[in-house]
CSV table of C-alpha atoms in Angstrom, one decimal:
chain,number,residue,atom,x,y,z
A,1,UNK,CA,-31.4,-78.1,60.5
A,2,UNK,CA,-28.7,-76.2,62.6
A,3,UNK,CA,-29.7,-72.8,63.9
A,4,UNK,CA,-27.0,-71.0,61.8
A,5,UNK,CA,-28.5,-72.6,58.6
A,6,UNK,CA,-32.0,-71.5,59.6
A,7,UNK,CA,-30.7,-68.0,60.1
A,8,UNK,CA,-29.1,-68.0,56.7
A,9,UNK,CA,-32.3,-69.3,55.0
A,10,UNK,CA,-34.2,-66.4,56.6
A,11,UNK,CA,-31.7,-63.9,55.5
A,12,UNK,CA,-31.7,-65.2,51.9
A,13,UNK,CA,-35.4,-65.2,52.0
A,14,UNK,CA,-35.4,-61.5,53.0
A,15,UNK,CA,-32.9,-60.8,50.3
A,16,UNK,CA,-35.2,-62.5,47.8
A,17,UNK,CA,-38.3,-60.7,49.0
A,18,UNK,CA,-36.8,-57.3,48.9
A,19,UNK,CA,-34.7,-57.4,45.8
A,20,UNK,CA,-35.6,-60.3,43.5
A,21,UNK,CA,-38.1,-58.3,41.5
A,22,UNK,CA,-35.6,-55.5,41.1
A,23,UNK,CA,-32.8,-57.9,40.1
A,24,UNK,CA,-35.0,-59.6,37.5
A,25,UNK,CA,-35.9,-56.2,36.1
A,26,UNK,CA,-32.3,-55.2,36.0
A,27,UNK,CA,-31.3,-58.4,34.2
A,28,UNK,CA,-34.2,-58.2,31.8
A,29,UNK,CA,-33.0,-54.7,30.7
A,30,UNK,CA,-29.6,-56.1,30.1
A,31,UNK,CA,-30.6,-59.3,28.4
A,32,UNK,CA,-33.7,-58.2,26.7
A,33,UNK,CA,-35.6,-61.3,27.5
A,34,UNK,CA,-37.5,-62.4,30.6
A,35,UNK,CA,-36.5,-66.1,30.5
A,36,UNK,CA,-32.8,-65.7,30.7
A,37,UNK,CA,-33.3,-62.9,33.2
A,38,UNK,CA,-35.3,-65.2,35.4
A,39,UNK,CA,-32.7,-68.0,35.1
A,40,UNK,CA,-29.7,-65.7,35.9
A,41,UNK,CA,-31.6,-64.2,38.9
A,42,UNK,CA,-32.4,-67.6,40.2
A,43,UNK,CA,-28.7,-68.7,39.8
A,44,UNK,CA,-27.6,-65.5,41.6
A,45,UNK,CA,-29.6,-66.5,44.7
A,46,UNK,CA,-28.5,-70.1,44.5
A,47,UNK,CA,-24.9,-68.8,44.6
A,48,UNK,CA,-25.5,-66.8,47.7
A,49,UNK,CA,-27.3,-69.6,49.4
A,50,UNK,CA,-24.4,-72.0,48.7
A,51,UNK,CA,-21.7,-69.5,49.6
A,52,UNK,CA,-23.4,-69.2,53.0
A,53,UNK,CA,-22.9,-65.4,53.3
A,54,UNK,CA,-25.5,-62.8,52.9
A,55,UNK,CA,-24.3,-59.2,52.4
A,56,UNK,CA,-25.0,-56.4,54.8
A,57,UNK,CA,-28.4,-54.8,54.0
A,58,UNK,CA,-27.0,-51.6,52.6
A,59,UNK,CA,-24.8,-53.6,50.2
A,60,UNK,CA,-27.5,-56.0,49.0
A,61,UNK,CA,-28.0,-54.7,45.4
A,62,UNK,CA,-24.3,-54.1,44.8
A,63,UNK,CA,-23.6,-57.7,45.9
A,64,UNK,CA,-26.4,-59.1,43.8
A,65,UNK,CA,-25.3,-57.2,40.7
A,66,UNK,CA,-21.7,-58.3,41.2
A,67,UNK,CA,-22.7,-62.0,41.2
A,68,UNK,CA,-25.2,-61.5,38.4
A,69,UNK,CA,-22.5,-59.8,36.3
A,70,UNK,CA,-20.2,-62.8,36.7
A,71,UNK,CA,-23.0,-65.1,35.7
A,72,UNK,CA,-23.7,-62.9,32.6
A,73,UNK,CA,-20.1,-63.4,31.5
A,74,UNK,CA,-20.5,-67.1,31.9
A,75,UNK,CA,-23.7,-67.0,29.8
A,76,UNK,CA,-21.9,-64.9,27.2
A,77,UNK,CA,-19.1,-67.4,26.9
A,78,UNK,CA,-21.5,-70.3,26.8
A,79,UNK,CA,-23.6,-68.7,24.0
A,80,UNK,CA,-20.4,-68.1,22.0
A,81,UNK,CA,-19.4,-71.7,22.3
A,82,UNK,CA,-22.9,-72.8,21.3
A,83,UNK,CA,-23.0,-70.5,18.3
A,84,UNK,CA,-19.5,-71.7,17.2
A,85,UNK,CA,-20.6,-75.3,17.5
A,86,UNK,CA,-23.8,-74.8,15.6
A,87,UNK,CA,-22.0,-73.1,12.9
A,88,UNK,CA,-19.5,-75.9,12.6
A,89,UNK,CA,-22.1,-78.6,12.3
A,90,UNK,CA,-24.1,-76.5,9.9
A,91,UNK,CA,-21.3,-77.2,7.4
A,92,UNK,CA,-21.6,-81.0,7.8
A,93,UNK,CA,-23.5,-83.0,5.1
A,94,UNK,CA,-27.1,-83.7,6.3
A,95,UNK,CA,-26.4,-87.4,6.9
A,96,UNK,CA,-23.6,-86.6,9.3
A,97,UNK,CA,-25.5,-84.0,11.2
A,98,UNK,CA,-25.8,-85.0,14.9
A,99,UNK,CA,-29.2,-85.7,16.5
A,100,UNK,CA,-30.8,-83.1,18.8
A,101,UNK,CA,-29.7,-85.1,21.8
A,102,UNK,CA,-26.1,-85.5,20.6
A,103,UNK,CA,-26.0,-81.7,20.0
A,104,UNK,CA,-27.2,-80.9,23.5
A,105,UNK,CA,-24.6,-83.3,24.9
A,106,UNK,CA,-21.8,-81.9,22.8
A,107,UNK,CA,-22.7,-78.3,23.6
A,108,UNK,CA,-22.8,-79.2,27.3
A,109,UNK,CA,-19.4,-80.9,27.0
A,110,UNK,CA,-17.8,-78.0,25.1
A,111,UNK,CA,-19.2,-75.4,27.5
A,112,UNK,CA,-17.8,-77.3,30.4
A,113,UNK,CA,-14.4,-77.8,28.8
A,114,UNK,CA,-14.3,-74.1,27.9
A,115,UNK,CA,-15.2,-73.1,31.4
A,116,UNK,CA,-12.3,-75.2,32.7
A,117,UNK,CA,-9.8,-74.1,30.2
A,118,UNK,CA,-10.8,-70.4,30.4
A,119,UNK,CA,-8.4,-68.6,32.5
A,120,UNK,CA,-5.5,-71.0,32.0
A,121,UNK,CA,-2.3,-69.6,30.5
A,122,UNK,CA,-2.5,-69.8,26.7
A,123,UNK,CA,0.3,-72.3,26.5
A,124,UNK,CA,-1.3,-74.7,29.0
A,125,UNK,CA,-4.6,-74.5,27.1
A,126,UNK,CA,-2.8,-74.9,23.7
A,127,UNK,CA,-0.8,-77.9,24.9
A,128,UNK,CA,-3.8,-79.8,26.2
A,129,UNK,CA,-5.8,-79.2,23.0
A,130,UNK,CA,-2.8,-80.2,20.8
A,131,UNK,CA,-2.4,-83.5,22.7
A,132,UNK,CA,-6.1,-84.4,22.9
A,133,UNK,CA,-7.5,-83.0,19.7
A,134,UNK,CA,-4.5,-83.3,17.3
A,135,UNK,CA,-3.0,-86.3,18.9
A,136,UNK,CA,0.4,-84.6,19.1
A,137,UNK,CA,3.2,-86.2,21.2
A,138,UNK,CA,4.7,-84.2,24.2
A,139,UNK,CA,7.9,-83.9,22.1
A,140,UNK,CA,6.1,-82.3,19.2
A,141,UNK,CA,4.1,-80.0,21.4
A,142,UNK,CA,7.4,-79.0,23.2
A,143,UNK,CA,8.9,-78.1,19.8
A,144,UNK,CA,5.9,-76.2,18.7
A,145,UNK,CA,5.6,-74.1,21.9
A,146,UNK,CA,9.4,-73.7,22.3
A,147,UNK,CA,9.5,-75.2,25.8
A,148,UNK,CA,11.0,-78.4,27.3
A,149,UNK,CA,9.2,-81.8,27.2
A,150,UNK,CA,9.0,-81.7,31.0
A,151,UNK,CA,7.3,-78.3,30.9
A,152,UNK,CA,4.7,-79.9,28.6
A,153,UNK,CA,4.0,-82.6,31.2
A,154,UNK,CA,3.6,-79.9,33.8
A,155,UNK,CA,1.2,-78.0,31.6
A,156,UNK,CA,-0.9,-81.1,31.2
A,157,UNK,CA,-1.0,-81.6,35.0
A,158,UNK,CA,-2.0,-78.0,35.6
A,159,UNK,CA,-4.8,-78.2,33.1
A,160,UNK,CA,-6.0,-81.3,34.8
A,161,UNK,CA,-5.8,-79.7,38.2
A,162,UNK,CA,-8.0,-76.9,36.9
A,163,UNK,CA,-10.5,-79.5,35.9
A,164,UNK,CA,-10.6,-80.8,39.5
A,165,UNK,CA,-10.8,-77.3,40.9
A,166,UNK,CA,-13.7,-76.5,38.6
A,167,UNK,CA,-15.6,-79.6,39.7
A,168,UNK,CA,-14.9,-78.6,43.3
A,169,UNK,CA,-16.2,-75.1,42.7
A,170,UNK,CA,-19.3,-76.4,41.0
A,171,UNK,CA,-20.1,-78.8,43.8
A,172,UNK,CA,-19.6,-75.9,46.3
A,173,UNK,CA,-21.8,-73.6,44.3
A,174,UNK,CA,-24.4,-76.2,43.6
A,175,UNK,CA,-24.5,-74.9,40.0
A,176,UNK,CA,-26.4,-76.5,37.2
A,177,UNK,CA,-23.3,-77.8,35.4
B,1,UNK,CA,-3.8,-85.9,52.1
B,2,UNK,CA,-6.0,-82.8,51.5
B,3,UNK,CA,-8.5,-82.8,48.7
B,4,UNK,CA,-6.3,-80.3,46.8
B,5,UNK,CA,-3.2,-82.5,47.2
B,6,UNK,CA,-5.1,-85.5,46.0
B,7,UNK,CA,-6.3,-83.7,42.9
B,8,UNK,CA,-2.8,-82.5,42.2
B,9,UNK,CA,-1.4,-86.0,42.5
B,10,UNK,CA,-4.1,-87.5,40.3
B,11,UNK,CA,-3.4,-84.8,37.7
B,12,UNK,CA,0.4,-85.5,37.8
B,13,UNK,CA,-0.3,-89.2,37.3
B,14,UNK,CA,-2.5,-88.7,34.3
B,15,UNK,CA,0.0,-86.2,32.8
B,16,UNK,CA,2.7,-88.8,33.3
B,17,UNK,CA,0.7,-91.6,31.7
B,18,UNK,CA,-0.2,-89.4,28.7
B,19,UNK,CA,3.5,-88.8,28.0
B,20,UNK,CA,5.3,-90.4,25.1
B,21,UNK,CA,7.7,-92.3,27.4
B,22,UNK,CA,5.3,-93.5,30.1
B,23,UNK,CA,6.6,-96.9,31.2
B,24,UNK,CA,5.0,-100.0,32.5
B,25,UNK,CA,6.4,-99.1,35.9
B,26,UNK,CA,4.6,-95.8,35.8
B,27,UNK,CA,1.3,-97.5,35.0
B,28,UNK,CA,1.7,-99.9,37.9
B,29,UNK,CA,2.7,-97.2,40.3
B,30,UNK,CA,-0.4,-95.2,39.2
B,31,UNK,CA,-2.6,-98.2,39.7
B,32,UNK,CA,-1.2,-98.7,43.2
B,33,UNK,CA,-1.8,-95.1,44.1
B,34,UNK,CA,-5.4,-95.3,42.9
B,35,UNK,CA,-6.1,-98.4,44.9
B,36,UNK,CA,-4.5,-96.9,48.0
B,37,UNK,CA,-7.6,-94.7,49.0
B,38,UNK,CA,-11.1,-94.2,47.6
B,39,UNK,CA,-10.5,-90.5,47.4
B,40,UNK,CA,-7.6,-91.2,45.0
B,41,UNK,CA,-9.8,-93.3,42.8
B,42,UNK,CA,-12.6,-90.6,42.8
B,43,UNK,CA,-10.2,-87.9,41.7
B,44,UNK,CA,-8.9,-90.2,39.0
B,45,UNK,CA,-12.4,-90.9,37.8
B,46,UNK,CA,-13.2,-87.2,37.6
B,47,UNK,CA,-10.2,-86.7,35.3
B,48,UNK,CA,-11.1,-89.6,33.2
B,49,UNK,CA,-14.6,-88.2,32.8
B,50,UNK,CA,-13.1,-84.9,31.7
B,51,UNK,CA,-10.9,-86.7,29.1
B,52,UNK,CA,-13.9,-88.6,27.9
B,53,UNK,CA,-15.9,-85.4,27.4
B,54,UNK,CA,-13.0,-83.8,25.6
B,55,UNK,CA,-12.9,-86.8,23.2
B,56,UNK,CA,-16.7,-87.1,22.9
B,57,UNK,CA,-17.0,-84.2,20.5
B,58,UNK,CA,-15.5,-84.8,17.0
B,59,UNK,CA,-12.0,-83.3,17.1
B,60,UNK,CA,-12.4,-80.8,14.2
B,61,UNK,CA,-15.6,-79.4,15.7
B,62,UNK,CA,-14.1,-79.2,19.2
B,63,UNK,CA,-11.0,-77.6,17.7
B,64,UNK,CA,-13.2,-75.0,16.0
B,65,UNK,CA,-15.2,-74.2,19.1
B,66,UNK,CA,-12.4,-74.3,21.6
B,67,UNK,CA,-9.2,-73.2,20.0
B,68,UNK,CA,-10.2,-70.7,17.5
B,69,UNK,CA,-11.2,-68.3,20.1
B,70,UNK,CA,-15.0,-68.5,20.3
B,71,UNK,CA,-17.3,-66.2,18.4
B,72,UNK,CA,-15.3,-65.1,15.4
B,73,UNK,CA,-17.6,-64.7,12.5
B,74,UNK,CA,-19.6,-61.6,12.1
B,75,UNK,CA,-22.9,-63.4,11.7
B,76,UNK,CA,-22.1,-65.6,14.7
B,77,UNK,CA,-21.3,-62.7,16.9
B,78,UNK,CA,-24.5,-61.0,15.8
B,79,UNK,CA,-26.4,-64.1,16.7
B,80,UNK,CA,-24.7,-64.3,20.1
B,81,UNK,CA,-25.5,-60.7,20.9
B,82,UNK,CA,-29.0,-61.0,19.7
B,83,UNK,CA,-29.4,-64.0,21.9
B,84,UNK,CA,-28.2,-61.8,24.7
B,85,UNK,CA,-30.5,-59.1,23.6
B,86,UNK,CA,-27.8,-56.5,22.9
B,87,UNK,CA,-29.2,-54.0,20.5
B,88,UNK,CA,-27.5,-53.7,17.2
B,89,UNK,CA,-27.0,-50.6,15.1
B,90,UNK,CA,-25.9,-51.2,11.6
B,91,UNK,CA,-23.4,-48.7,10.5
B,92,UNK,CA,-22.2,-50.0,7.2
B,93,UNK,CA,-21.0,-47.4,4.8
B,94,UNK,CA,-20.7,-48.3,1.1
B,95,UNK,CA,-17.4,-47.5,-0.5
B,96,UNK,CA,-17.8,-44.9,-3.3
B,97,UNK,CA,-14.9,-46.0,-5.6
B,98,UNK,CA,-17.1,-48.7,-7.1
B,99,UNK,CA,-15.9,-50.5,-10.2
B,100,UNK,CA,-14.4,-47.7,-12.1
B,101,UNK,CA,-11.0,-48.5,-13.7
B,102,UNK,CA,-9.3,-46.2,-11.1
B,103,UNK,CA,-10.5,-48.3,-8.2
B,104,UNK,CA,-7.1,-49.7,-7.6
B,105,UNK,CA,-5.7,-46.4,-6.8
B,106,UNK,CA,-7.7,-45.1,-3.9
B,107,UNK,CA,-6.6,-42.4,-1.6
B,108,UNK,CA,-9.0,-41.5,1.2
B,109,UNK,CA,-9.0,-40.3,4.7
B,110,UNK,CA,-11.6,-41.5,7.1
B,111,UNK,CA,-12.3,-40.6,10.7
B,112,UNK,CA,-14.8,-41.2,13.4
B,113,UNK,CA,-16.0,-38.9,16.2
B,114,UNK,CA,-15.6,-39.8,19.9
B,115,UNK,CA,-18.2,-42.5,20.6
B,116,UNK,CA,-18.8,-43.3,17.0
B,117,UNK,CA,-18.1,-46.8,15.6
B,118,UNK,CA,-18.2,-47.2,11.8
B,119,UNK,CA,-17.8,-50.0,9.4
B,120,UNK,CA,-16.4,-49.6,5.9
B,121,UNK,CA,-16.1,-52.0,3.0
B,122,UNK,CA,-12.8,-51.3,1.2
B,123,UNK,CA,-12.5,-51.3,-2.6
B,124,UNK,CA,-11.1,-54.9,-2.6
B,125,UNK,CA,-14.0,-56.2,-0.4
B,126,UNK,CA,-12.0,-56.1,2.8
B,127,UNK,CA,-13.8,-54.7,5.8
B,128,UNK,CA,-12.5,-52.3,8.4
B,129,UNK,CA,-14.3,-51.2,11.5
B,130,UNK,CA,-13.2,-47.8,13.0
B,131,UNK,CA,-13.5,-47.5,16.7
B,132,UNK,CA,-14.2,-44.3,18.5
B,133,UNK,CA,-12.0,-41.3,17.7
B,134,UNK,CA,-10.1,-43.1,15.0
B,135,UNK,CA,-8.4,-41.8,11.8
B,136,UNK,CA,-7.1,-43.8,8.9
B,137,UNK,CA,-5.8,-43.0,5.5
B,138,UNK,CA,-6.6,-45.6,2.7
B,139,UNK,CA,-3.7,-46.0,0.2
B,140,UNK,CA,-4.5,-48.6,-2.3
B,141,UNK,CA,-2.4,-49.0,-5.5
B,142,UNK,CA,-1.4,-51.7,-7.9
B,143,UNK,CA,1.3,-53.1,-5.6
B,144,UNK,CA,-0.3,-53.0,-2.1
B,145,UNK,CA,-3.3,-52.3,0.0
B,146,UNK,CA,-2.2,-50.0,2.7
B,147,UNK,CA,-4.0,-48.4,5.6
B,148,UNK,CA,-2.3,-45.7,7.7
B,149,UNK,CA,-3.6,-45.7,11.3
B,150,UNK,CA,-3.2,-42.1,12.6
B,151,UNK,CA,-5.3,-42.5,15.8
B,152,UNK,CA,-7.7,-44.8,17.6
B,153,UNK,CA,-8.2,-48.5,16.8
B,154,UNK,CA,-9.4,-50.5,13.8
B,155,UNK,CA,-10.6,-54.1,13.3
B,156,UNK,CA,-9.7,-55.5,9.9
B,157,UNK,CA,-11.2,-58.4,8.0
B,158,UNK,CA,-9.3,-58.9,4.8
B,159,UNK,CA,-11.0,-60.2,1.7
B,160,UNK,CA,-9.5,-63.1,-0.3
B,161,UNK,CA,-7.7,-61.8,-3.3
B,162,UNK,CA,-9.2,-62.3,-6.7
B,163,UNK,CA,-6.9,-62.4,-9.7
B,164,UNK,CA,-3.2,-63.3,-10.0
B,165,UNK,CA,-1.4,-60.2,-8.8
B,166,UNK,CA,-0.8,-60.5,-5.0
B,167,UNK,CA,-1.2,-57.2,-3.3
B,168,UNK,CA,-0.2,-57.4,0.3
B,169,UNK,CA,-2.6,-55.9,2.9
B,170,UNK,CA,-0.7,-53.7,5.4
B,171,UNK,CA,-1.5,-51.4,8.3
B,172,UNK,CA,1.2,-48.8,8.8
B,173,UNK,CA,1.7,-47.1,12.2
B,174,UNK,CA,4.4,-44.8,13.6
B,175,UNK,CA,6.2,-47.8,15.1
B,176,UNK,CA,6.2,-50.1,12.1
B,177,UNK,CA,4.0,-52.2,9.8
B,178,UNK,CA,1.5,-54.9,10.4
B,179,UNK,CA,1.0,-57.2,7.4
B,180,UNK,CA,-2.0,-59.5,7.1
B,181,UNK,CA,-1.6,-63.1,6.2
B,182,UNK,CA,-5.3,-63.6,5.2
B,183,UNK,CA,-6.9,-62.7,8.4
B,184,UNK,CA,-8.9,-60.8,11.1
B,185,UNK,CA,-7.0,-58.6,13.4
B,186,UNK,CA,-7.1,-55.4,15.4
B,187,UNK,CA,-4.6,-52.6,15.6
B,188,UNK,CA,-4.7,-49.9,18.3
B,189,UNK,CA,-2.7,-46.8,18.0
B,190,UNK,CA,-0.5,-45.7,20.9
B,191,UNK,CA,2.1,-43.0,21.6
B,192,UNK,CA,5.0,-45.4,22.1
B,193,UNK,CA,3.5,-48.7,21.3
B,194,UNK,CA,0.8,-50.0,19.0
B,195,UNK,CA,-1.2,-52.9,20.2
B,196,UNK,CA,-1.9,-55.7,17.7
B,197,UNK,CA,-4.3,-58.5,18.4
B,198,UNK,CA,-5.0,-61.4,16.0
B,199,UNK,CA,-8.3,-63.2,15.9
B,200,UNK,CA,-8.0,-65.4,12.8
B,201,UNK,CA,-5.0,-66.8,10.9
B,202,UNK,CA,-1.9,-64.7,11.4
B,203,UNK,CA,-0.2,-61.4,10.9
B,204,UNK,CA,3.4,-60.4,10.6
B,205,UNK,CA,4.6,-57.3,12.5
B,206,UNK,CA,7.7,-55.4,11.5
B,207,UNK,CA,9.2,-52.7,13.8
B,208,UNK,CA,10.3,-49.7,11.8
B,209,UNK,CA,13.6,-49.4,13.6
B,210,UNK,CA,14.8,-52.9,12.9
B,211,UNK,CA,15.5,-53.5,9.3
B,212,UNK,CA,14.4,-57.0,8.3
B,213,UNK,CA,13.2,-58.0,11.7
B,214,UNK,CA,9.7,-59.5,11.8
B,215,UNK,CA,7.5,-61.4,14.2
B,216,UNK,CA,4.6,-63.6,13.3
B,217,UNK,CA,1.5,-63.5,15.5
B,218,UNK,CA,-1.0,-66.4,15.4
B,219,UNK,CA,-4.8,-66.3,16.1
B,220,UNK,CA,-5.4,-65.7,19.8
B,221,UNK,CA,-2.1,-63.8,20.2
B,222,UNK,CA,-1.5,-60.1,20.8
B,223,UNK,CA,1.7,-58.0,21.2
B,224,UNK,CA,3.0,-54.5,21.4
B,225,UNK,CA,4.7,-53.1,18.3
B,226,UNK,CA,7.4,-50.6,19.3
B,227,UNK,CA,9.8,-48.7,17.1
B,228,UNK,CA,12.6,-50.9,18.2
B,229,UNK,CA,11.0,-54.3,18.7
B,230,UNK,CA,7.9,-56.4,19.5
B,231,UNK,CA,7.1,-57.1,23.1
B,232,UNK,CA,4.6,-57.9,25.7
B,233,UNK,CA,3.1,-60.9,24.0
B,234,UNK,CA,-0.3,-61.6,25.5
B,235,UNK,CA,-3.5,-63.6,24.7
B,236,UNK,CA,-6.0,-61.9,22.4
B,237,UNK,CA,-9.4,-63.2,23.4
B,238,UNK,CA,-12.3,-62.4,21.1
B,239,UNK,CA,-13.8,-60.1,23.8
B,240,UNK,CA,-11.0,-57.6,22.8
B,241,UNK,CA,-12.9,-56.9,19.6
B,242,UNK,CA,-16.3,-56.7,21.3
B,243,UNK,CA,-16.2,-52.9,20.9
B,244,UNK,CA,-17.0,-53.5,17.3
B,245,UNK,CA,-20.5,-54.4,18.5
B,246,UNK,CA,-20.6,-51.5,20.9
B,247,UNK,CA,-20.0,-53.4,24.0
B,248,UNK,CA,-17.2,-53.8,26.5
B,249,UNK,CA,-16.7,-57.3,27.9
B,250,UNK,CA,-15.0,-57.1,31.2
B,251,UNK,CA,-13.9,-60.3,32.8
B,252,UNK,CA,-12.1,-59.5,36.1
B,253,UNK,CA,-10.8,-56.3,34.5
B,254,UNK,CA,-9.0,-53.8,36.7
B,255,UNK,CA,-11.1,-50.7,37.3
B,256,UNK,CA,-8.5,-48.2,36.0
B,257,UNK,CA,-8.2,-50.2,32.8
B,258,UNK,CA,-12.0,-50.4,32.5
B,259,UNK,CA,-12.4,-46.6,33.0
B,260,UNK,CA,-9.6,-46.0,30.4
B,261,UNK,CA,-11.5,-48.2,27.9
B,262,UNK,CA,-14.8,-46.5,28.6
B,263,UNK,CA,-13.1,-43.0,28.3
B,264,UNK,CA,-12.1,-43.8,24.7
B,265,UNK,CA,-15.8,-43.8,23.8
B,266,UNK,CA,-16.8,-40.8,25.8
B,267,UNK,CA,-16.4,-37.1,25.1
B,268,UNK,CA,-14.8,-35.1,27.9
B,269,UNK,CA,-12.9,-36.3,30.9
B,270,UNK,CA,-13.4,-39.6,32.7
B,271,UNK,CA,-10.9,-40.7,35.3
B,272,UNK,CA,-10.6,-43.1,38.2
B,273,UNK,CA,-9.5,-42.4,41.8
B,274,UNK,CA,-6.3,-44.3,42.7
B,275,UNK,CA,-8.0,-45.7,45.8
B,276,UNK,CA,-10.3,-47.8,43.7
B,277,UNK,CA,-8.0,-48.5,40.7
B,278,UNK,CA,-7.3,-52.0,41.8
B,279,UNK,CA,-11.0,-53.2,42.0
B,280,UNK,CA,-12.0,-55.8,39.5
B,281,UNK,CA,-15.0,-55.4,37.2
B,282,UNK,CA,-16.9,-58.2,35.5
B,283,UNK,CA,-19.9,-57.7,33.2
B,284,UNK,CA,-21.0,-56.6,29.8
B,285,UNK,CA,-21.3,-52.8,29.4
B,286,UNK,CA,-22.5,-50.5,26.7
B,287,UNK,CA,-20.0,-48.4,24.8
B,288,UNK,CA,-22.7,-46.7,22.9
B,289,UNK,CA,-24.3,-45.4,26.1
B,290,UNK,CA,-21.4,-44.7,28.5
B,291,UNK,CA,-23.7,-43.0,31.0
B,292,UNK,CA,-25.6,-46.2,31.4
B,293,UNK,CA,-22.3,-48.2,31.7
B,294,UNK,CA,-21.1,-45.9,34.4
B,295,UNK,CA,-24.4,-46.1,36.2
B,296,UNK,CA,-24.2,-49.9,36.1
B,297,UNK,CA,-20.6,-49.8,37.3
B,298,UNK,CA,-21.6,-47.8,40.4
B,299,UNK,CA,-24.2,-50.5,41.1
B,300,UNK,CA,-21.8,-53.3,40.9
B,301,UNK,CA,-18.8,-51.9,42.8
B,302,UNK,CA,-18.3,-49.8,46.0
B,303,UNK,CA,-17.8,-46.7,43.9
B,304,UNK,CA,-19.7,-43.5,43.3
B,305,UNK,CA,-19.6,-41.1,40.3
B,306,UNK,CA,-18.5,-37.6,41.0
B,307,UNK,CA,-20.0,-35.5,38.2
B,308,UNK,CA,-18.1,-32.2,38.0
B,309,UNK,CA,-19.9,-31.4,34.8
B,310,UNK,CA,-21.6,-33.5,32.2
B,311,UNK,CA,-18.2,-33.9,30.6
B,312,UNK,CA,-16.1,-34.4,33.7
B,313,UNK,CA,-16.6,-37.5,35.7
B,314,UNK,CA,-14.4,-39.1,38.4
B,315,UNK,CA,-15.0,-42.6,39.7
B,316,UNK,CA,-14.4,-42.4,43.5
B,317,UNK,CA,-14.7,-44.7,46.5
B,318,UNK,CA,-18.3,-45.0,47.7
């Protein structure tokens, strides 16, 4: 292990030792349950470790809460997607209801797609969903959105670029996605 | 080629092949590009996997979860927030008009105090949530259901109409009229412009100064209604209505915007120093306990709170 990496490990270890209990408490007060709090606290430290930068000692808690707040937003979005999905399948007749495993996979897929599409301009997001979910042609999408057909092709490309970027960021963050 | 350039090229190829007029020559050129380098093929596989996941969920369910901005229904939001442990205070107020024959003609003025959030069920079963420091007049008659928004912000969930007579549901503001087309939407009063955000179905907005002019807003869209037109179209994510549950969802929100949002729910003066106005805030904050929200803000960003008095707070650089 290179010296720099050893130094980083030690710094993160110190950050963990000094603030992990506090961070978990802070998250537990916000989330109201210890399990999610422990998960988010864990992910916060993983992010720091992967990012390879430990904040100055006097900024530790500020830095931790900043990252944890970002993860809380992700969790909030994810829970919303899951709730929407569960509501949608609750309306299916019992014989069509997906298995536990299929549910887990679908929620995982939806959360990932949402995370990728989140933050894209509304027209880009809409164009991709119209094409993939409604099977609309570029021409029809162009007419619906009031843009040129070549813009629709550019929208598709930028949605797909966002997908690559998201995977790149996940790999860099070592996230659980 | 850098990794970013490879991704961009792969995305362009896929967008090309999805197009209606993709030719055999396009397909062959794409195959040659993929074969030219393992990185190309890897990027392509990643995109194909994404497409596969997008198609793996039945379309109507995926549509529901992804397009209809997530977390619409009241129950659902409640579940989500409970899952996140956000405390709930029910504040439903029953409407008094009841079933008397006069119920169709209701005239009432409702208002909330600063910091108060109140939900009402209207005589037709529609629901309206009044945000902090909000005032509305309820004007229902045989021809229409009209709310006049005098101050603040409301979130409306219209009820389906029973019976034959169609009575349009309208929200009137100084700058014009917002008409529901069977829907859930928010209207925020402003001096020069009123902000309209649509969460389900659609609404039609009509500026007062332009006779006959109307603009239709669909779910997920928002816009500013001015006396002389409709402008500043923008996305209306469901988080915009999170105040209804007493929380503020900030996702990279500018600090000055954040402070202004919080100030709506807080008695007294709350302002933000220009030096920190540009900072970005992310997180979920309580609107019912703005002291706590401010306290958490000071934890998350390099800012400090200057308390002149209990009712005069300035957010300054740390």
